[in-house]
């Protein structure tokens, strides 16, 4: 299926009849998506109601351009709020900031390995409730990569959890 078909197919089930350009970005390169949207607008299958905002012509006639733009604004705001909630899963203490900065400087990120999954399963089967956060994972990654010693990891881990208690 070509990009125009994929765009139309993704627009069909939408109740509001609105497609953001960011919704179509996965269908191809930027220039391909631009050409496909331009072609759909010229053929009258899609109407451009604002920069990066496209809608079914029937919905524009039924609801109106301003009402659709208001809905789009609410949808964009809701997705931004959801993104903010996802990025703020733990309180950002001074120790957490230090560990994140250290991991960024050393270019280290946490990637789960088989041993991590195994340890989580054993912990769960034992009935213990141990939950690690992103800072705990970064400390493990820094230790695995040899950027900090195990002694430093334990020290930072203890400090991080003490900070969390005080927040």
Coordinates of C-alpha atoms in Angstrom, one line a residue:
X1 CA 0.0 0.0 0.0
X2 CA 1.3 3.4 -0.9
X3 CA 1.6 6.4 1.6
X4 CA -1.6 8.0 0.4
X5 CA -3.5 4.8 1.0
X6 CA -2.0 4.4 4.5
X7 CA -2.9 8.0 5.3
X8 CA -6.5 7.5 4.2
X9 CA -6.7 4.2 6.0
X10 CA -5.5 5.8 9.3
X11 CA -8.0 8.7 8.8
X12 CA -11.0 6.5 8.2
X13 CA -11.6 5.2 11.8
X14 CA -11.0 8.5 13.5
X15 CA -14.1 9.9 15.1
X16 CA -13.0 13.5 14.9
X17 CA -11.9 13.0 11.3
X18 CA -8.6 14.9 12.0
X19 CA -5.1 13.8 11.1
X20 CA -2.0 15.5 12.4
X21 CA 1.1 15.5 10.3
X22 CA 2.9 13.8 13.2
X23 CA 0.4 10.9 13.0
X24 CA 1.5 10.3 9.4
X25 CA 5.2 10.7 10.0
X26 CA 5.7 6.9 10.4
X27 CA 4.4 6.2 6.9
X28 CA 7.5 7.4 5.1
X29 CA 10.2 10.1 4.9
X30 CA 9.2 13.7 5.5
X31 CA 9.2 14.6 1.8
X32 CA 7.2 11.5 0.9
X33 CA 4.5 12.3 3.5
X34 CA 4.5 16.0 2.3
X35 CA 3.9 14.9 -1.3
X36 CA 1.2 12.4 -0.3
X37 CA -0.7 14.9 1.8
X38 CA -0.4 17.6 -1.0
X39 CA -1.7 15.1 -3.5
X40 CA -4.6 14.1 -1.2
X41 CA -5.5 17.8 -0.7
X42 CA -5.4 18.5 -4.4
X43 CA -7.7 15.6 -5.1
X44 CA -10.2 16.7 -2.5
X45 CA -10.0 13.6 -0.3
X46 CA -8.4 15.5 2.6
X47 CA -8.7 19.2 3.5
X48 CA -5.9 21.2 5.1
X49 CA -7.3 23.2 8.0
X50 CA -4.1 24.5 9.5
X51 CA -0.4 24.0 9.4
X52 CA 0.1 20.2 10.0
X53 CA -3.6 19.6 10.5
X54 CA -5.7 17.8 8.0
X55 CA -9.3 16.6 8.1
X56 CA -12.0 14.8 6.1
X57 CA -13.9 17.4 4.1
X58 CA -17.2 15.9 5.3
X59 CA -16.1 16.6 9.0
X60 CA -15.1 20.2 8.1
X61 CA -18.5 20.8 6.6
X62 CA -20.3 19.1 9.4
X63 CA -18.5 20.5 12.5
X64 CA -16.6 23.5 11.1
X65 CA -13.0 24.5 10.9
X66 CA -12.8 26.4 14.2
X67 CA -14.4 23.5 16.2
X68 CA -12.0 21.0 14.7
X69 CA -9.1 23.2 15.5
X70 CA -10.3 23.5 19.1
X71 CA -10.5 19.7 19.3
X72 CA -7.0 19.4 17.9
X73 CA -5.7 21.9 20.4
X74 CA -7.2 19.8 23.3
X75 CA -5.8 16.6 21.8
X76 CA -2.3 18.1 21.5
X77 CA -2.4 19.5 25.0
X78 CA -3.5 16.1 26.4
X79 CA -0.7 14.3 24.7
X80 CA 1.8 16.9 26.0
X81 CA 0.5 16.4 29.5
X82 CA 0.7 12.6 29.2
X83 CA 4.4 13.0 28.0
X84 CA 5.2 15.2 31.1
X85 CA 3.6 12.6 33.4
X86 CA 5.6 9.8 31.8
X87 CA 8.9 11.7 32.3
X88 CA 8.2 12.6 35.9
X89 CA 7.9 9.1 37.4
X90 CA 10.1 9.8 40.4
X91 CA 11.0 12.8 42.4
X92 CA 14.1 14.5 41.2
X93 CA 16.3 14.7 44.2
X94 CA 19.9 16.1 44.2
X95 CA 21.3 12.5 44.2
X96 CA 19.0 11.6 41.3
X97 CA 20.2 14.7 39.4
X98 CA 23.8 13.8 40.1
X99 CA 23.4 10.2 38.9
X100 CA 21.5 11.3 35.7
X101 CA 24.2 13.8 34.9
X102 CA 26.9 11.3 35.6
X103 CA 25.3 8.7 33.3
X104 CA 24.8 11.3 30.6
X105 CA 28.4 12.4 30.9
X106 CA 29.7 8.9 30.7
X107 CA 27.2 8.0 28.0
X108 CA 25.7 5.1 29.9
X109 CA 22.1 3.9 29.8
X110 CA 20.4 1.0 31.4
X111 CA 19.5 -1.9 29.2
X112 CA 17.8 -4.9 30.9
X113 CA 19.6 -8.2 30.5
X114 CA 18.5 -11.8 31.2
X115 CA 19.9 -11.7 34.7
X116 CA 17.7 -8.7 35.6
X117 CA 14.6 -10.4 34.3
X118 CA 15.6 -13.6 36.2
X119 CA 16.2 -11.6 39.5
X120 CA 12.8 -9.9 39.2
X121 CA 11.0 -13.2 38.6
X122 CA 12.7 -14.8 41.6
X123 CA 11.9 -11.8 43.8
X124 CA 8.3 -11.9 42.7
X125 CA 8.1 -15.7 43.3
X126 CA 9.5 -15.3 46.7
X127 CA 6.7 -12.9 47.6
X128 CA 9.0 -9.9 48.1
X129 CA 8.0 -6.6 46.7
X130 CA 11.1 -4.8 45.5
X131 CA 10.7 -2.1 42.9
X132 CA 13.6 -0.3 41.4
X133 CA 13.3 3.1 39.8
X134 CA 15.2 4.7 36.9
X135 CA 18.0 5.9 39.2
X136 CA 18.6 2.4 40.6
X137 CA 18.8 1.1 37.1
X138 CA 21.3 3.8 36.1
X139 CA 23.4 3.0 39.1
X140 CA 23.5 -0.6 38.0
X141 CA 24.4 0.4 34.5
X142 CA 27.2 2.6 35.7
X143 CA 28.6 -0.2 37.8
X144 CA 28.3 -2.8 35.0
X145 CA 30.2 -0.5 32.6
X146 CA 33.0 0.1 35.2
X147 CA 32.4 3.8 35.5
X148 CA 31.8 3.6 39.3
X149 CA 32.9 1.1 41.8
X150 CA 30.4 -1.2 43.6
X151 CA 31.2 0.6 46.8
X152 CA 30.3 4.0 45.2
X153 CA 27.1 2.4 43.8
X154 CA 25.9 1.3 47.2
X155 CA 26.7 4.7 48.7
X156 CA 24.8 6.5 46.0
X157 CA 21.9 4.0 46.2
X158 CA 21.6 4.5 50.0
X159 CA 21.7 8.3 49.6
X160 CA 19.1 8.2 46.8
X161 CA 16.7 6.2 48.9
X162 CA 17.2 8.4 51.9
X163 CA 16.5 11.4 49.8
X164 CA 13.3 9.8 48.5
X165 CA 12.1 9.2 52.1
X166 CA 12.5 12.9 52.9
X167 CA 10.7 14.1 49.8

